[in-house]
Coordinates of C-alpha atoms in Angstrom, one line a residue:
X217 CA 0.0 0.0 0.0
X218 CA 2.8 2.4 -0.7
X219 CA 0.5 4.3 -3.1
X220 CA -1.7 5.5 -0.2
X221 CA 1.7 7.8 0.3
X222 CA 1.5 9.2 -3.1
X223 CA -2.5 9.5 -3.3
X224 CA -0.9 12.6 -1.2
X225 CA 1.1 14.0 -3.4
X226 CA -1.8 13.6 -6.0
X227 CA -4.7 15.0 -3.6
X228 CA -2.3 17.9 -2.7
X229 CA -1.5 18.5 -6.4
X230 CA -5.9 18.9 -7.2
X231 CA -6.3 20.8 -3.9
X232 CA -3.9 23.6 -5.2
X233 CA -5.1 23.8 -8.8
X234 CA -1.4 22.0 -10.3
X235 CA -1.9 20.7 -13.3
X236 CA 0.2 19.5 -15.8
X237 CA 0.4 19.2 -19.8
X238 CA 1.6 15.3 -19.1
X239 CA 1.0 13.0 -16.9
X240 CA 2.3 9.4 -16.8
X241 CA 2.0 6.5 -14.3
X242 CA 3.0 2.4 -13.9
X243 CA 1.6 0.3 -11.5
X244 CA -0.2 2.3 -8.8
X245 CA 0.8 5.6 -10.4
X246 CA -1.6 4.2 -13.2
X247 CA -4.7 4.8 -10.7
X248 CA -3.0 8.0 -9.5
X249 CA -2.3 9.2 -12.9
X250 CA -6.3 8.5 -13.9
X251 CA -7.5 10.0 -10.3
X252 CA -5.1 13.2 -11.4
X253 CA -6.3 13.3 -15.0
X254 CA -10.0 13.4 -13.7
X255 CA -9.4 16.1 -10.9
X256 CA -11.0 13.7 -8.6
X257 CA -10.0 14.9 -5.2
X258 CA -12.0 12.3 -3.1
X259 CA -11.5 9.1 -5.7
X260 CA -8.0 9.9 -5.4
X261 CA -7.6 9.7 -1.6
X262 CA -10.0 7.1 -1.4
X263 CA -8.8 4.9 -3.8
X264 CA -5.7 4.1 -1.3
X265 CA -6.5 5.2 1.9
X266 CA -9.6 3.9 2.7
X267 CA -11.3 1.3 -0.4
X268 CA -8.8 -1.3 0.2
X269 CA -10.7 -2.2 4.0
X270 CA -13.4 -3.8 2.1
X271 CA -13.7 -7.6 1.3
X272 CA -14.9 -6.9 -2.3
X273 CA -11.3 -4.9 -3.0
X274 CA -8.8 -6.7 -1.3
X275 CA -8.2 -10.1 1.2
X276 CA -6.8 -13.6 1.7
X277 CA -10.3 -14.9 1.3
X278 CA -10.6 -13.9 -2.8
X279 CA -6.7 -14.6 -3.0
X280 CA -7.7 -18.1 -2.0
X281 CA -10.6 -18.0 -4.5
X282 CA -8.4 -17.1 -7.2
X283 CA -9.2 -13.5 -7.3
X284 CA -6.0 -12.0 -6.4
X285 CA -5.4 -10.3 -3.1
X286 CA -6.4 -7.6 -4.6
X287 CA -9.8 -8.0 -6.7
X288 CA -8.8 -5.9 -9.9
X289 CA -11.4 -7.5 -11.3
X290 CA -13.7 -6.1 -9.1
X291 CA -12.3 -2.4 -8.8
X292 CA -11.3 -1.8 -11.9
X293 CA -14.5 -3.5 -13.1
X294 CA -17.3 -3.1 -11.1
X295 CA -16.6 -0.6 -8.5
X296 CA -16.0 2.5 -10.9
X297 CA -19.1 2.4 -12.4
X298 CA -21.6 5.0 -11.7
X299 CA -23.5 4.7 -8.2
X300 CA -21.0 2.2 -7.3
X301 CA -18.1 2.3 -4.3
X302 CA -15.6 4.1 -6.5
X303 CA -17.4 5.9 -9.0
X304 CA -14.8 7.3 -11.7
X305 CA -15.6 10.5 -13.7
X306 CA -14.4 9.1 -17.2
X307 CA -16.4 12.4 -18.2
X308 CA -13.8 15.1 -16.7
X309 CA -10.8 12.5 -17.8
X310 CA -11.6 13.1 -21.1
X311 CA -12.5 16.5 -21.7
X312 CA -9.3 17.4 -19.8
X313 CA -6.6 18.4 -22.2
X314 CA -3.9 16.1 -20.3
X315 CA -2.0 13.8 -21.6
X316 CA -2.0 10.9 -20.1
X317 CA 0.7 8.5 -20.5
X318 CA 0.3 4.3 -18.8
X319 CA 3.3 1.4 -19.0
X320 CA 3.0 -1.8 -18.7
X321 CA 5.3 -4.9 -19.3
X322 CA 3.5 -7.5 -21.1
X323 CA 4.2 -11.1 -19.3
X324 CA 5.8 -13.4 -22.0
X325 CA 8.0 -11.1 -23.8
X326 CA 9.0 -8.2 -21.1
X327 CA 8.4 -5.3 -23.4
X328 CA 7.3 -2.7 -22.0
X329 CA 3.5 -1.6 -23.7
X330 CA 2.8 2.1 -23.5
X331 CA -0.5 3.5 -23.9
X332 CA -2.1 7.2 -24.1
X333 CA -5.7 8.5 -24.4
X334 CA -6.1 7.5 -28.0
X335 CA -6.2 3.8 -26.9
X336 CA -8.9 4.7 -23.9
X337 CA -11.9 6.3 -25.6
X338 CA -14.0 4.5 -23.2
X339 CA -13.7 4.0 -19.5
X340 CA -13.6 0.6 -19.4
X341 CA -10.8 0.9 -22.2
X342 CA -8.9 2.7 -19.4
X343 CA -10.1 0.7 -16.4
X344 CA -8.3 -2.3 -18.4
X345 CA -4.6 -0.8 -19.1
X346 CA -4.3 0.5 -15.2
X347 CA -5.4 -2.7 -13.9
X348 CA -3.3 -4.3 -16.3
X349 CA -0.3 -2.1 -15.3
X350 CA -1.2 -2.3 -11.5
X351 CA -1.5 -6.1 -11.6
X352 CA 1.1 -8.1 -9.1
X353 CA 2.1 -11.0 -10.1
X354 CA 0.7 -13.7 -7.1
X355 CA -1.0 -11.5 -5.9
X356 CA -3.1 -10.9 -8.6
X357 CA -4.7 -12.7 -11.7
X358 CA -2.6 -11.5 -15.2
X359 CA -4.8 -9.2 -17.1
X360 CA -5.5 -9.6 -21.0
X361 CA -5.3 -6.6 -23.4
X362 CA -5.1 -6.9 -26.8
X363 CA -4.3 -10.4 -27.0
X364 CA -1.2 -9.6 -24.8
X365 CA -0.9 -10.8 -21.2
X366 CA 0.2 -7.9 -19.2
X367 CA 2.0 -7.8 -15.4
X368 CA 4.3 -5.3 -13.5
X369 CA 8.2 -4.5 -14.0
X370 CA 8.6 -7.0 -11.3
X371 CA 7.8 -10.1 -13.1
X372 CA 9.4 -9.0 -16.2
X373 CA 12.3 -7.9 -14.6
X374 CA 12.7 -11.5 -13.0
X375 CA 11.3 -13.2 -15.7
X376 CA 14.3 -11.8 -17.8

C-alpha cells in the first residue's frame, strides 16, 4: 500500500489547482495518474487510503478464490461504475486536455507496452490498461489486453 503515500502527493496537487500538460503512471501511479487526470480529489484519496478495508477490494479470502489479493477485477471492473463504491468520472478525464501516459510490461515477452488517451476512448478501455499495469504478479490474476498478457516490471524484470 505504498501508493496511499503518493495518493498525497496527488490529492495535494488537485487541492492547489497544479496541473500539468503530461501525466504518466506504472503500477499504482496508473490509478494516480487517472485519479489526477479526472481532478477527482476524493477518488484519489479514497482509492488508497480507505477502499482497500473492504472484502470486495482486497483479502486472503478472494486470494484463496483465485481472485487475487487484490480484486482488480472487481475495482477496476465493477466498483468505478456509476452509483458504485468508486465511481470514476471518465467524463472530466476526457475533456481534460492532459496527456496521459500508462506502461505496462506484457508477461511473455518483457516489453514494455505504452498506452495514451487514443487507446482509452472508453472507461472501461482505461479501467483495463491501469489494472493491467497495477497487476502483481501472485498476488493478482494477469490481465488480457489486446491479446497480450500484461504484469508489472517486477515479473518481467525476473522473468528476464
Amino acid at each position: 500500500m505504498r501508493a496511499s503515500y503518493t495518493a498525497g502527493v496527488v490529492v495535494t496537487l488537485l487541492e492547489e489547482g497544479i496541473e500539468f500538460a503530461d501525466v504518466y503512471g506504472i503500477s499504482a501511479g496508473s490509478s494516480h495518474a487517472g485519479n489526477y487526470v479526472s481532478k477527482d480529489i476524493w477518488r484519489s484519496k479514497t482509492s488508497f487510503v480507505e477502499f482497500f478495508r473492504s472484502r470486495e477490494a482486497a483479502g486472503w479470502g478472494g486470494f484463496l478464490r483465485g481472485r487475487g489479493y487484490f480484486n482488480s477485477a472487481y475495482i477496476y471492473g465493477q466498483a468505478c461504475l456509476p452509483g458504485e463504491k468508486l465511481p470514476f468520472d471518465f467524463d472530466t478525464f476526457r475533456e481534460n486536455p492532459a496527456r496521459i501516459h500508462i506502461e505496462a510490461i506484457e508477461r511473455d515477452t518483457g516489453k514494455t507496452i505504452c498506452w495514451g488517451k487514443e487507446d482509452m476512448p472508453t472507461m472501461q478501455d482505461l479501467m483495463i490498461r491501469a489494472r493491467a499495469s497495477s497487476t502483481m504478479p501472485l498476488f493478482m490474476p494477469p490481465v488480457e489486453v489486446d491479446g497480450q498478457f500484461i504484469s508489472t516490471e517486477a515479473s518481467a524484470t525476473a522473468g528476464a
